[in-house]
Tab-separated table of C-alpha atoms in Angstrom:
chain	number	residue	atom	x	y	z
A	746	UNK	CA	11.285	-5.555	-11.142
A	747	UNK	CA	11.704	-5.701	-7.447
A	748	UNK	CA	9.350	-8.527	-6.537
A	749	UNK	CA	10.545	-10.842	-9.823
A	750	UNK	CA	14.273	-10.255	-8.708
A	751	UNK	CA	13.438	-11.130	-5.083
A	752	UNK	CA	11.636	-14.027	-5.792
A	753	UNK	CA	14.353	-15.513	-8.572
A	754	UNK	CA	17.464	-14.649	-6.019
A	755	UNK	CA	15.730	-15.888	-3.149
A	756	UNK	CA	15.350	-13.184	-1.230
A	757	UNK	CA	11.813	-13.191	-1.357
A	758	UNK	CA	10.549	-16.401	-1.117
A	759	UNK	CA	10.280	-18.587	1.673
A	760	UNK	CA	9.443	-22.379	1.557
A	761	UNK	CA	6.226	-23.103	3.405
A	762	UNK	CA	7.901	-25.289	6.174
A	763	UNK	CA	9.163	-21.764	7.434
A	764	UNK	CA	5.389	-20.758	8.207
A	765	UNK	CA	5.285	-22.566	11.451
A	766	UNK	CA	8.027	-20.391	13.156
A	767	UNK	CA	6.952	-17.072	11.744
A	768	UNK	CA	3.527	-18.182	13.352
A	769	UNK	CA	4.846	-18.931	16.593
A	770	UNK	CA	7.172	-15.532	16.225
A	771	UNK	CA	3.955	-13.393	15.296
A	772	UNK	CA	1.417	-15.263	17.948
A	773	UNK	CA	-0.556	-16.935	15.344
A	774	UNK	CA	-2.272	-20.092	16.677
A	775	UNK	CA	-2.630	-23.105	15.174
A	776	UNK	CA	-5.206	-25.819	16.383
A	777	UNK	CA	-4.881	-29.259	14.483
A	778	UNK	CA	-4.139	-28.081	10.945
A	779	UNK	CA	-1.000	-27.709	9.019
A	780	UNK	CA	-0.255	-26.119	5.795
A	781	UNK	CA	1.519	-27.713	2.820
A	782	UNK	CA	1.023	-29.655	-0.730
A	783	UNK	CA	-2.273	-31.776	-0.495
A	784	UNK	CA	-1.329	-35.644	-2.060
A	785	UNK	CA	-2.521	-35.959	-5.358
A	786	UNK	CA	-3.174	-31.981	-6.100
A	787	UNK	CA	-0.002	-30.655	-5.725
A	788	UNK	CA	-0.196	-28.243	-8.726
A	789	UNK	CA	-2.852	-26.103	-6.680
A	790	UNK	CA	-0.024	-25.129	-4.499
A	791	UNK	CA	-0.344	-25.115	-0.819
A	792	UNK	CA	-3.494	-25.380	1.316
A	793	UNK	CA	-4.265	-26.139	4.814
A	794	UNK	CA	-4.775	-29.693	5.805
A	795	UNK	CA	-6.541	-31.452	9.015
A	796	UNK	CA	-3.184	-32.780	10.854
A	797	UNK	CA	-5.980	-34.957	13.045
A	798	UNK	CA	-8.898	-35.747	12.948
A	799	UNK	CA	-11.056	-33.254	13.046
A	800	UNK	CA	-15.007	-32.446	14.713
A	801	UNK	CA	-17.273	-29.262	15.023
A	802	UNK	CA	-17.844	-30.233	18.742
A	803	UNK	CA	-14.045	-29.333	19.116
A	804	UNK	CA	-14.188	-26.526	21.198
A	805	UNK	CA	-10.692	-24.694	19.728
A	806	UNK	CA	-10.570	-22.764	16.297
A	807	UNK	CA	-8.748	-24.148	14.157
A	808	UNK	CA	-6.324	-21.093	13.573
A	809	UNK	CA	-6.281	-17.459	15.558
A	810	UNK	CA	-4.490	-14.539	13.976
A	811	UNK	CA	-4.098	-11.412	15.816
A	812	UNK	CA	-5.987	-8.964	15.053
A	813	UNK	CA	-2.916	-6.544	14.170
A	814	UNK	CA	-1.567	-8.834	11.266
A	815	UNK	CA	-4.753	-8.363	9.083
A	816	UNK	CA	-4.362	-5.848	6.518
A	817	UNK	CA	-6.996	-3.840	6.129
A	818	UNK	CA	-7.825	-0.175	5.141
A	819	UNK	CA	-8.992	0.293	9.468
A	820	UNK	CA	-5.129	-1.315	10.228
A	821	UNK	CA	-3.182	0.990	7.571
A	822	UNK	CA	-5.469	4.263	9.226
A	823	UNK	CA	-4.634	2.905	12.832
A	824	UNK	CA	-1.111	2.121	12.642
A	825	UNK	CA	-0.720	5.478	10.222
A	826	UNK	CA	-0.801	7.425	13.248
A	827	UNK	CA	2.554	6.276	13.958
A	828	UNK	CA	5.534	5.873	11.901
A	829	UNK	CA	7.311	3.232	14.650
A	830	UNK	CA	3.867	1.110	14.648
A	831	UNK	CA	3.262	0.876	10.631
A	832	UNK	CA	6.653	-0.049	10.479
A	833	UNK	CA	6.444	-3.212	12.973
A	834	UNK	CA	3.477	-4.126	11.402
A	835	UNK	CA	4.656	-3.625	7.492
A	836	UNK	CA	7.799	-5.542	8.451
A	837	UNK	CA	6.083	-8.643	9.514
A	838	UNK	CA	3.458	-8.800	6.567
A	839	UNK	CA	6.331	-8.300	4.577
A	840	UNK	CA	7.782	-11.376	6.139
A	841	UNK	CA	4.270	-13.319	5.317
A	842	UNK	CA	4.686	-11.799	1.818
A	843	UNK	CA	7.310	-14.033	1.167
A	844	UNK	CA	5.352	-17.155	1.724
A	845	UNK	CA	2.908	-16.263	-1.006
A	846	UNK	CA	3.502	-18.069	-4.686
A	847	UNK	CA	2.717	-16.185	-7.705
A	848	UNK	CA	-0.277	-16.211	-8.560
A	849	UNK	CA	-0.990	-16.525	-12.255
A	850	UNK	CA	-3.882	-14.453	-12.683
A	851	UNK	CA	-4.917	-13.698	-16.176
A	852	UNK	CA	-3.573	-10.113	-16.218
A	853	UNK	CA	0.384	-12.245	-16.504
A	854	UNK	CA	-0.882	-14.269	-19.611
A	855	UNK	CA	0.844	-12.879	-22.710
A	856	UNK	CA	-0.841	-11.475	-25.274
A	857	UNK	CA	-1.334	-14.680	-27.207
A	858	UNK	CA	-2.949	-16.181	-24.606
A	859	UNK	CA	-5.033	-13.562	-24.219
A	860	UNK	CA	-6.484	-13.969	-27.724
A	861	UNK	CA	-7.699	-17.418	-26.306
A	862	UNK	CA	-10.583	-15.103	-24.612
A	863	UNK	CA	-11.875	-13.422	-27.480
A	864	UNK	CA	-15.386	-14.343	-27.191
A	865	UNK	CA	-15.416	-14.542	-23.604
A	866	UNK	CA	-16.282	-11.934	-20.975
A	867	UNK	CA	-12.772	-12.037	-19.446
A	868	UNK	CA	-11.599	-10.594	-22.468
A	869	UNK	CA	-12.358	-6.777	-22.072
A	870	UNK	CA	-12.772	-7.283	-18.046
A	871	UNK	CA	-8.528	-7.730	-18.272
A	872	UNK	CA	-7.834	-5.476	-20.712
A	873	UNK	CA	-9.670	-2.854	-18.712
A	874	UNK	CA	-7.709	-4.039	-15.762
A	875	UNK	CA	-4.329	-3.472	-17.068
A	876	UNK	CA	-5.359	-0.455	-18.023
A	877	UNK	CA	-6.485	0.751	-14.945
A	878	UNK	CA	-3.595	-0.569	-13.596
A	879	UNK	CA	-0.933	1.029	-15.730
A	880	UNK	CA	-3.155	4.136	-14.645
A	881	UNK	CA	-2.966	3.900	-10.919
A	882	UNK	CA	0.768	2.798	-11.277
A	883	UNK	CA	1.517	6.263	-13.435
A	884	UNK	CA	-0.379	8.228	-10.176
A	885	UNK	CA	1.960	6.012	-7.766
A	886	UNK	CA	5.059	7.445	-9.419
A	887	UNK	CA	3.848	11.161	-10.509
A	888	UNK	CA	2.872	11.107	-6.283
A	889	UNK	CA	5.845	9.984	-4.947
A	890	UNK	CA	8.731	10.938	-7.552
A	891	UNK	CA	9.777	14.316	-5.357
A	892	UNK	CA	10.393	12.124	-2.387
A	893	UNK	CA	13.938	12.058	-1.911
A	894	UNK	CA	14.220	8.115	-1.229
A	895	UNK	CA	11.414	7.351	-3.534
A	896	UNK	CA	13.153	8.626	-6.366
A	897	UNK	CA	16.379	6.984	-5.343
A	898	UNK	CA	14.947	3.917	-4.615
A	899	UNK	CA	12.211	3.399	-6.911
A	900	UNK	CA	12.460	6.198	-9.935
A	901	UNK	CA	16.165	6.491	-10.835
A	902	UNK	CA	16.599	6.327	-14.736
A	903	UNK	CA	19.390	3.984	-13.869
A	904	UNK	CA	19.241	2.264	-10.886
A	905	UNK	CA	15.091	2.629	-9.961
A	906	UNK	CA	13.771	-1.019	-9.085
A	907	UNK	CA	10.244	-0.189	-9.103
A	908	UNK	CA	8.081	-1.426	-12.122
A	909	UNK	CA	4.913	-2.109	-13.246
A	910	UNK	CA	5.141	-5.709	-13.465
A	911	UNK	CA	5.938	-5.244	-9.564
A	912	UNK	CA	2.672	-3.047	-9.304
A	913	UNK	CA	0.615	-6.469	-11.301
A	914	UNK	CA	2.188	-8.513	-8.412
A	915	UNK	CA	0.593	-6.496	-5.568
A	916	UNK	CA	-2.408	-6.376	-7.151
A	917	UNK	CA	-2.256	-9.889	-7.583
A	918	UNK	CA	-1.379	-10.868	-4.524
A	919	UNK	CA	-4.260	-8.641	-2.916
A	920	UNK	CA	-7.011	-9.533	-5.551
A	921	UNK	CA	-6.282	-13.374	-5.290
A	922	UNK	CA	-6.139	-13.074	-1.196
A	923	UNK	CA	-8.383	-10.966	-0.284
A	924	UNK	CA	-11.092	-11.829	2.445
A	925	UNK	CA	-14.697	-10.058	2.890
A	926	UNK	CA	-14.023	-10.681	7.178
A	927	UNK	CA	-17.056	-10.079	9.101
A	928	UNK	CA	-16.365	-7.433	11.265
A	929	UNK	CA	-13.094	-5.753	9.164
A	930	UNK	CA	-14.225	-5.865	5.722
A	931	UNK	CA	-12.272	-6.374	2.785
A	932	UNK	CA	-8.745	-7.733	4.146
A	933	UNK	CA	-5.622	-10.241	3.617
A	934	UNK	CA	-5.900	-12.245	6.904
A	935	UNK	CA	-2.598	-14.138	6.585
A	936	UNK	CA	-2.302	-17.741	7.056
A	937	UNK	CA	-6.362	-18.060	6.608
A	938	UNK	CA	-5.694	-17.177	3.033
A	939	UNK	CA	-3.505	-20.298	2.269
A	940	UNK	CA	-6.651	-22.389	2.942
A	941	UNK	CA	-8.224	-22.741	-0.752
A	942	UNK	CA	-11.545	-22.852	-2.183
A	943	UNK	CA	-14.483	-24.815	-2.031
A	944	UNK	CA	-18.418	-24.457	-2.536
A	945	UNK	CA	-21.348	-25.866	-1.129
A	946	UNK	CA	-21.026	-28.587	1.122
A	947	UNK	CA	-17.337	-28.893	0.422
A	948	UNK	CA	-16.814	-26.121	2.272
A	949	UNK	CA	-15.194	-27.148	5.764
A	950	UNK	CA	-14.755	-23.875	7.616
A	951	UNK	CA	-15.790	-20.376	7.907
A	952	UNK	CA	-14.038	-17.133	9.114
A	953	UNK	CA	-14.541	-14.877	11.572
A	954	UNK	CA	-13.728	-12.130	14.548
A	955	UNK	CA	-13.715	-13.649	18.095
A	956	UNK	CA	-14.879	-11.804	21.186
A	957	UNK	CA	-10.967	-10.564	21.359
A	958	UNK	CA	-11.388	-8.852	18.080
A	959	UNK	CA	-8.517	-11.543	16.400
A	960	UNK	CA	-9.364	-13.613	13.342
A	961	UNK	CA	-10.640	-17.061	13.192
A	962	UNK	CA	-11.109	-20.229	11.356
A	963	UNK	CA	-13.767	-22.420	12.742
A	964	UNK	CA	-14.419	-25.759	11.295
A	965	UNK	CA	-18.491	-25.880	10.000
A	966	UNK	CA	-21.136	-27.001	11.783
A	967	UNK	CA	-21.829	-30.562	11.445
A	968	UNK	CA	-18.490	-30.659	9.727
A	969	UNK	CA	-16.070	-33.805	10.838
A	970	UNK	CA	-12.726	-34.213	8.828
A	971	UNK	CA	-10.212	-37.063	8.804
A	972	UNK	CA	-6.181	-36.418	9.279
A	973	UNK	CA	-4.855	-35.459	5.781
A	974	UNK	CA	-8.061	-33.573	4.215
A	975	UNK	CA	-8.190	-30.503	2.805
A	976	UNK	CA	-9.708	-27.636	5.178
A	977	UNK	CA	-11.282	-25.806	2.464
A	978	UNK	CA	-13.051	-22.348	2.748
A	979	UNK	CA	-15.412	-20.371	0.261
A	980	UNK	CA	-14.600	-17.525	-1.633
A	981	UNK	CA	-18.354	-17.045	-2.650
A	982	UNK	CA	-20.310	-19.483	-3.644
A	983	UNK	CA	-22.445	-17.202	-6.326
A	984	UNK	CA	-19.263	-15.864	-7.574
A	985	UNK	CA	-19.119	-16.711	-11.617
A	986	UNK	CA	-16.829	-18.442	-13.949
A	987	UNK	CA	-15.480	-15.242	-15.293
A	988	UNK	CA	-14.979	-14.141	-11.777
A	989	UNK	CA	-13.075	-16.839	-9.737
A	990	UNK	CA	-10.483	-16.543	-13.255
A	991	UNK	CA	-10.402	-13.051	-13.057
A	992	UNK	CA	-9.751	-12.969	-9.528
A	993	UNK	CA	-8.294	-16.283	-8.263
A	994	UNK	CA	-6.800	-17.557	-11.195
A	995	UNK	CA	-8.449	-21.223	-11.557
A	996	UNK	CA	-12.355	-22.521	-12.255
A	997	UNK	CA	-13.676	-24.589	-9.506
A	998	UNK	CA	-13.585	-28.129	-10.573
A	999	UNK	CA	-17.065	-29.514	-9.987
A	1000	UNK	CA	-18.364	-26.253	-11.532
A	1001	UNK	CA	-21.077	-26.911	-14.405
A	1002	UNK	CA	-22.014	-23.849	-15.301
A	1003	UNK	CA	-20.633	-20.279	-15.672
A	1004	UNK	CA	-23.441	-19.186	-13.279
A	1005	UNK	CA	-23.507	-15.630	-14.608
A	1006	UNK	CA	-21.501	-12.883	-16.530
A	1007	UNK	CA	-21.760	-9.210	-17.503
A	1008	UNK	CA	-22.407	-8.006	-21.160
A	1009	UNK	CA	-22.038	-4.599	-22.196
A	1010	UNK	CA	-24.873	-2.419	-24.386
A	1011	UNK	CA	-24.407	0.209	-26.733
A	1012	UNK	CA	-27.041	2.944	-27.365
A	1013	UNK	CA	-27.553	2.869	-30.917
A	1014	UNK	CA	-25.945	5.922	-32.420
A	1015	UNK	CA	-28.679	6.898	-34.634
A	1016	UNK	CA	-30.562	7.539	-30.916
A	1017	UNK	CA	-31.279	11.764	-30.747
A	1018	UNK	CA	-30.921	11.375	-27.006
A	1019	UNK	CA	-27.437	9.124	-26.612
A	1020	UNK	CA	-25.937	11.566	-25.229
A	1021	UNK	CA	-28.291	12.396	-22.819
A	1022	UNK	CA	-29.015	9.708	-21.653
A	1023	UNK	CA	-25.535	8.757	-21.071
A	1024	UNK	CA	-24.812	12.213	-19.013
A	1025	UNK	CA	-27.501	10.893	-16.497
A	1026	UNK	CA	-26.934	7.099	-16.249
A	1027	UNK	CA	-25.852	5.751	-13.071
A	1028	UNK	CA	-25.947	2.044	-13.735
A	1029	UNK	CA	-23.630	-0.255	-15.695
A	1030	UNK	CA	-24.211	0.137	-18.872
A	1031	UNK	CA	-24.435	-3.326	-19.665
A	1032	UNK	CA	-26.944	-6.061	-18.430
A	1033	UNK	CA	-26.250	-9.254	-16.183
A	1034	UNK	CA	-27.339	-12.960	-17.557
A	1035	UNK	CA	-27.528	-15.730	-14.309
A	1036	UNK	CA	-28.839	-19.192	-13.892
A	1037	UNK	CA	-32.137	-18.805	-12.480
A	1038	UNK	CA	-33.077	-20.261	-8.959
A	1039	UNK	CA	-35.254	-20.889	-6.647
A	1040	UNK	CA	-38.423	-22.711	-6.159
A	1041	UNK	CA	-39.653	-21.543	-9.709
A	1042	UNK	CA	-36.942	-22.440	-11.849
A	1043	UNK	CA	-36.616	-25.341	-13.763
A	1044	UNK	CA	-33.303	-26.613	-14.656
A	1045	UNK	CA	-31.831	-25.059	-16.970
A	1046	UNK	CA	-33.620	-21.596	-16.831
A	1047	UNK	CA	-31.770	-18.363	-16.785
A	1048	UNK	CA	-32.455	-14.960	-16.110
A	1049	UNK	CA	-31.641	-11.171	-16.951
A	1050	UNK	CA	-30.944	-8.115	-14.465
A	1051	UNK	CA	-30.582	-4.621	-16.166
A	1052	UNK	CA	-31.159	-1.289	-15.216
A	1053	UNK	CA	-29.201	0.850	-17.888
A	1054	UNK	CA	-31.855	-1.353	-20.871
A	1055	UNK	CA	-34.619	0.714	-20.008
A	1056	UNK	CA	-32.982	3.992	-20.957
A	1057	UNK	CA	-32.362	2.603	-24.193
A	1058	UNK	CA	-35.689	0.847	-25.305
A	1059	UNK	CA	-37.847	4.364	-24.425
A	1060	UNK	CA	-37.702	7.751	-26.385
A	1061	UNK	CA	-38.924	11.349	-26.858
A	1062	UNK	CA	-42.337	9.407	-28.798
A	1063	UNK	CA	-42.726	7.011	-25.363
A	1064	UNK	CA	-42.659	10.161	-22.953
A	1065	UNK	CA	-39.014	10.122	-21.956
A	1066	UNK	CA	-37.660	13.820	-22.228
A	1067	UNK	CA	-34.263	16.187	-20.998
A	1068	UNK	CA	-34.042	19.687	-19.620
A	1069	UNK	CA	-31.073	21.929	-19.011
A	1070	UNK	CA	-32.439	23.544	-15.544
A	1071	UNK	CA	-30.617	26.073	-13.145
A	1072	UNK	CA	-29.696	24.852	-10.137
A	1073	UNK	CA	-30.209	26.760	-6.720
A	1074	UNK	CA	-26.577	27.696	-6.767
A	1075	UNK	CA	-26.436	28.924	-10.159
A	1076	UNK	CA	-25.072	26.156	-11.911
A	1077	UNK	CA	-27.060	24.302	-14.392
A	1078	UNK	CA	-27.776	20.343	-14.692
A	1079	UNK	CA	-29.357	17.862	-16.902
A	1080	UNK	CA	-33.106	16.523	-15.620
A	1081	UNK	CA	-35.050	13.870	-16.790
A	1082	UNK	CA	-38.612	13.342	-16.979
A	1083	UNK	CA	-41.426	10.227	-17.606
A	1084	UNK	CA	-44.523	11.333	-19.332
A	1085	UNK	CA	-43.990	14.713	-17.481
A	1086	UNK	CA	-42.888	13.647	-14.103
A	1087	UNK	CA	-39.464	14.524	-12.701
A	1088	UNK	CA	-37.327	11.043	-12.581
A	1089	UNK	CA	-34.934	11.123	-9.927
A	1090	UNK	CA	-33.139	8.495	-9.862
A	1091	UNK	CA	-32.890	7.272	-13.819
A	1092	UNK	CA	-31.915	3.520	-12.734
A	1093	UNK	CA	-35.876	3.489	-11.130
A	1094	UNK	CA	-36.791	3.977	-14.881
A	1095	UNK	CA	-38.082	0.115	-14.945
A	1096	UNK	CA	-40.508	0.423	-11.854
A	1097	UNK	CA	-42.743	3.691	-13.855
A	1098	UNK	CA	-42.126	1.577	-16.936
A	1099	UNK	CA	-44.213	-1.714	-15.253
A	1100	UNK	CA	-47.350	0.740	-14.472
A	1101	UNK	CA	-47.588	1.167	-17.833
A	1102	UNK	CA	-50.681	-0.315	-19.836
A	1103	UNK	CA	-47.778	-1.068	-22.758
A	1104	UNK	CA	-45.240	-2.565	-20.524
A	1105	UNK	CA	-45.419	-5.790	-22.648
A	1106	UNK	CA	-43.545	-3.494	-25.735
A	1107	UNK	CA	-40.938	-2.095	-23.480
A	1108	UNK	CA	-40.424	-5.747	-22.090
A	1109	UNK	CA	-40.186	-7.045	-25.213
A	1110	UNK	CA	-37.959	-4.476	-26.983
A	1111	UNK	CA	-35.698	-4.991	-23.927
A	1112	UNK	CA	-35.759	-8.718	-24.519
A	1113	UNK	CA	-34.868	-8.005	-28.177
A	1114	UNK	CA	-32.211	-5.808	-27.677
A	1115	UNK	CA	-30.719	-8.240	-24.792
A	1116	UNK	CA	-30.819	-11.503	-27.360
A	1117	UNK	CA	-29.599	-10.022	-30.173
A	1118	UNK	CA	-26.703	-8.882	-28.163
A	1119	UNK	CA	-25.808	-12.248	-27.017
A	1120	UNK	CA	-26.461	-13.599	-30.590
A	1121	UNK	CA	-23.267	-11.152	-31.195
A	1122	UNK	CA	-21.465	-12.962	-28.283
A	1123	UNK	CA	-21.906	-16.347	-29.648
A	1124	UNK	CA	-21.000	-15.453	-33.066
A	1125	UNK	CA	-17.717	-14.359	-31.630
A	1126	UNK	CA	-16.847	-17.354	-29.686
A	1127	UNK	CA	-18.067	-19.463	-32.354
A	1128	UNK	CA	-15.681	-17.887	-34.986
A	1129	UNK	CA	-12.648	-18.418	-32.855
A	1130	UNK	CA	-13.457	-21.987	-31.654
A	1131	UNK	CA	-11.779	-23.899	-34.549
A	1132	UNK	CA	-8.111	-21.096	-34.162
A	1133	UNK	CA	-8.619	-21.733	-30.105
A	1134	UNK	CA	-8.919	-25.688	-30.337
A	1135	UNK	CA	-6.086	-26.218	-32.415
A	1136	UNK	CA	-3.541	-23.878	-31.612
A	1137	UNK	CA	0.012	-25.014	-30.678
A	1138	UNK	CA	0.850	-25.683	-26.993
A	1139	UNK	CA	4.384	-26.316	-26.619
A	1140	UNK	CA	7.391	-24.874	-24.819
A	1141	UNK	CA	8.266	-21.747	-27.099
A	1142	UNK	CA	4.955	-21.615	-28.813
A	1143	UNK	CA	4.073	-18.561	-26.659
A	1144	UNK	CA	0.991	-20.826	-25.248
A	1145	UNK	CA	1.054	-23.150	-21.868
A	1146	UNK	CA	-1.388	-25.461	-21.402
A	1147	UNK	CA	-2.672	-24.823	-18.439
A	1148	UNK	CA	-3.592	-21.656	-19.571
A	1149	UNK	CA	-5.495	-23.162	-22.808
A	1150	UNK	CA	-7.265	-25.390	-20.276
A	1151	UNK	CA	-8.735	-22.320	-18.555
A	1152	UNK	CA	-9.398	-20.598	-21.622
A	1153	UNK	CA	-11.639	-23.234	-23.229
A	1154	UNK	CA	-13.043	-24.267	-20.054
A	1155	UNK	CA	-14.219	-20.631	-19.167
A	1156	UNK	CA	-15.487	-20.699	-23.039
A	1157	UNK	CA	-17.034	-24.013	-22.468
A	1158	UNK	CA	-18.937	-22.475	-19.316
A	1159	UNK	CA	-20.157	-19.080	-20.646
A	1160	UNK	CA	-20.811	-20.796	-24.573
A	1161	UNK	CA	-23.704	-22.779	-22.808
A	1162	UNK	CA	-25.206	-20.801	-20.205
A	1163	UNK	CA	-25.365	-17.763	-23.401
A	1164	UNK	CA	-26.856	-20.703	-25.394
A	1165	UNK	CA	-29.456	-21.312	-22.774
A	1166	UNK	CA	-30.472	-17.797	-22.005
A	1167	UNK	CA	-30.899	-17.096	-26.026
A	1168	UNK	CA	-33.270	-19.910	-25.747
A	1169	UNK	CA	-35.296	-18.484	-22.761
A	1170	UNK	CA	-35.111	-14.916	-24.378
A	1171	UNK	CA	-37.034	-16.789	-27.776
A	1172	UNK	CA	-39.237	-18.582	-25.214
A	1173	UNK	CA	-40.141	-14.715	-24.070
A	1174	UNK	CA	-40.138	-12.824	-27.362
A	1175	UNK	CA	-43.170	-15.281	-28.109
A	1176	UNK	CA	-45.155	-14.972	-25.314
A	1177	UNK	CA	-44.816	-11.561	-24.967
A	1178	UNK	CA	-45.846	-11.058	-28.973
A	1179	UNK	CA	-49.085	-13.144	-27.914
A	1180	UNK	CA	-50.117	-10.221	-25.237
A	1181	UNK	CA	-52.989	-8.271	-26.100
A	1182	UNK	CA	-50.819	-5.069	-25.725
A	1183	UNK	CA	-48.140	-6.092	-28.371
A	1184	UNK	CA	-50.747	-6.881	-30.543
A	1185	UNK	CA	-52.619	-3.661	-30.321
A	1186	UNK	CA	-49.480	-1.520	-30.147
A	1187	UNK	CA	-48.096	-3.139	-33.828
A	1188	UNK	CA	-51.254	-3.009	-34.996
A	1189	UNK	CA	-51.140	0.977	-34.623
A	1190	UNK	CA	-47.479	1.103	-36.339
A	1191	UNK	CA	-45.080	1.452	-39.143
A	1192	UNK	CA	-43.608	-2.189	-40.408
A	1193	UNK	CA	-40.463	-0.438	-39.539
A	1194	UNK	CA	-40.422	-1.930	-35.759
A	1195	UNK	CA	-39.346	-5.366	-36.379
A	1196	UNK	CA	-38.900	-7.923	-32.702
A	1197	UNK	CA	-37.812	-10.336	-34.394
């Protein structure tokens, strides 16, 4: 374990204080800010902080990077071209590396901590992590194991330093640090990413490329800060509970609500077309509950996005059908068809679906299908409140408690915005069961479908 050996010897970590000189060393600029503990929050690690007042008539950005120190997928192509040149530039984001703290992201929790999700959405989102993980890490070694220092260094039954808890590390330190830079794209812009987050108006600065083609932080417009705050920046304001855990490792403090989160469906088994209808989906095969906004909503409303639903609330009886036809090259592929028309593109299923005079039934077996599923979600989070609540959290109990505080926050957040939305959903089911088209289409059937 390279990166846990460096970091316990020393070797690999660097106090903050240090930054400074590698800043001046690497022609990073720094306008009025400094980085360190904030007073008072000192377990969120370090952030940047206003070393003077501060206005957004100052003229300066706050901080300029050079364009060659931000890692990016254009800088590793560039400097690829050139052994010499991705070698200068590896060695001093290597030296940055060592200013980064581990990040306790939720693929480090042990197992019994995990079982504090159970009921939540993180839950399968890790475990399919780590397992995509431990798959990319087994490609990373069955790639490289023939190079001659690889295998020295990195694959020797006896003396190989490369692990997979190293290969969770990089991946943590990208996922928790990584930018969306105007101009670049997804990136780790160092020093930038020690300022932390904050939405709405808390955030005090923005990011961007200058007319040089560096990196900058620019305090907000309208924005004034006194010596000592906290120059805060926004990961994404939209970005759910389930997300800024997943990815960052906390839940914003001021947030009161999980804003959104990702359930998966099943086609029902007993369906004659599952496994067509699986060959040609191209959505996720879940369905996405949000609070609602806009001028519309009221407070409290929430709303549904899903294009893999439609596929499963329509059959062979509504007009959806398959055909095995030869392609122009000889091959042979799956096609899908509407009452008779070719469907292209299967996620466009909804639009045909809303010409229809019965779009009321597939909207409501859609609704159905959507509440009963989070019914199924509550019922698990409810079952494991009472175990989650009351579990030990002491040193050697295999639980810490800032962990359990994440947990049953992120429980606390997605428990009520699921709650609300299966309240909306009813709200739906009996409006929609009012329409004249409901009522003339169960009129015309077997007791056997059952919305309720």
């Amino acid at each position: 374990m390279i990166i846990a050996r460096g970091r316990a010897e020393g070797w690999l970590k660097l106090p903050v204080s240090a930054l400074p000189p590698w800043g001046e060393l690497n022609d990073v600029t720094f306008n009025g800010i400094s980085v360190g503990l904030l007073p008072g929050f000192e377990q969120r690690g370090s952030t940047v902080i206003a070393a003077r007042d501060l206005s957004a008539g100052d003229a300066e950005p706050l901080m300029i990077i050079p364009r060659d120190l931000v890692l990016s997928q254009e800088a590793v192509r560039v400097h690829a071209k050139s052994d010499q040149h991705l070698r200068q530039v590896l060695d001093a984001l290597a030296e940055f590396g060592r200013f980064l703290p581990e990040e306790l992201l939720p693929t480090f929790w042990t197992e019994t901590e995990r079982k504090l999700l159970i009921g939540t959405t993180l839950k399968p989102a890790i475990e399919a992590k780590i397992k995509s993980l431990n798959k990319e890490f087994e490609q990373l070694r069955s790639t490289t194991k023939h190079i001659k220092w690889c295998e020295e260094v990195w694959w020797d039954e006896e003396d190989g330093r490369l692990s997979f808890d190293d290969w969770l590390q990089v991946d943590s330190m990208y996922r928790s640090r990584a930018l969306e830079f105007p101009g670049i794209g997804d990136s780790m812009v160092p020093c930038v990413d020690m300022a932390n987050h904050a939405s709405g108006d808390a955030t005090a600065a923005l990011y961007e490329i200058d007319s040089d083609g560096n990196a900058a932080l620019l305090l907000r417009e309208g924005k004034e800060l006194k010596k000592g705050d906290e120059v805060a920046i926004t990961y994404g304001d939209k970005k759910g509970a389930c997300e800024m855990l997943f990815s960052y490792g906390f839940v914003e403090d001021g947030m009161s609500s999980a804003r959104e989160l990702f359930l998966d469906l099943d086609i029902p088994n007993d369906d004659p077309l599952k496994r067509a209808k699986l060959h040609v989906n191209t959505s996720a095969p879940g369905f996405r509950v949000f609070d609602s906004e806009g001028a519309d909503a009221t407070a409290g409303s929430t709303g549904w996005q899903s294009d893999f639903v439609w596929l499963i609330v329509v059959n062979e009886e509504d007009g959806l059908e398959f055909e095995v036809a030869q392609t122009t090259d000889g091959g042979r592929e799956l096609r899908v068809y509407w009452r008779g028309s070719a469907l292209g593109e299967p996620d466009k299923l909804a639009d045909l679906l809303k010409t229809h005079p019965i779009w009321n039934v597939y909207r409501l077996r859609a609704v159905s299908l959507i509440q009963d599923r989070i019914e199924g979600q509550l019922r698990m989070l409810y079952g494991t409140d009472d175990e989650v609540r009351t579990v030990p959290r002491r040193e050697g109990a295999g639980i810490r408690e800032r962990i359990w505080s994440l947990a049953t926050r992120l429980r606390e957040l997605e428990r009520d915005l699921l709650e609300r939305a299966y309240g909306n959903l009813e709200e739906e089911k009996e409006k929609l069961m009012e329409t004249e088209a409901v009522q003339q289409y169960l009129a015309q059937q077997d007791p056997e479908e059952d919305f309720t």
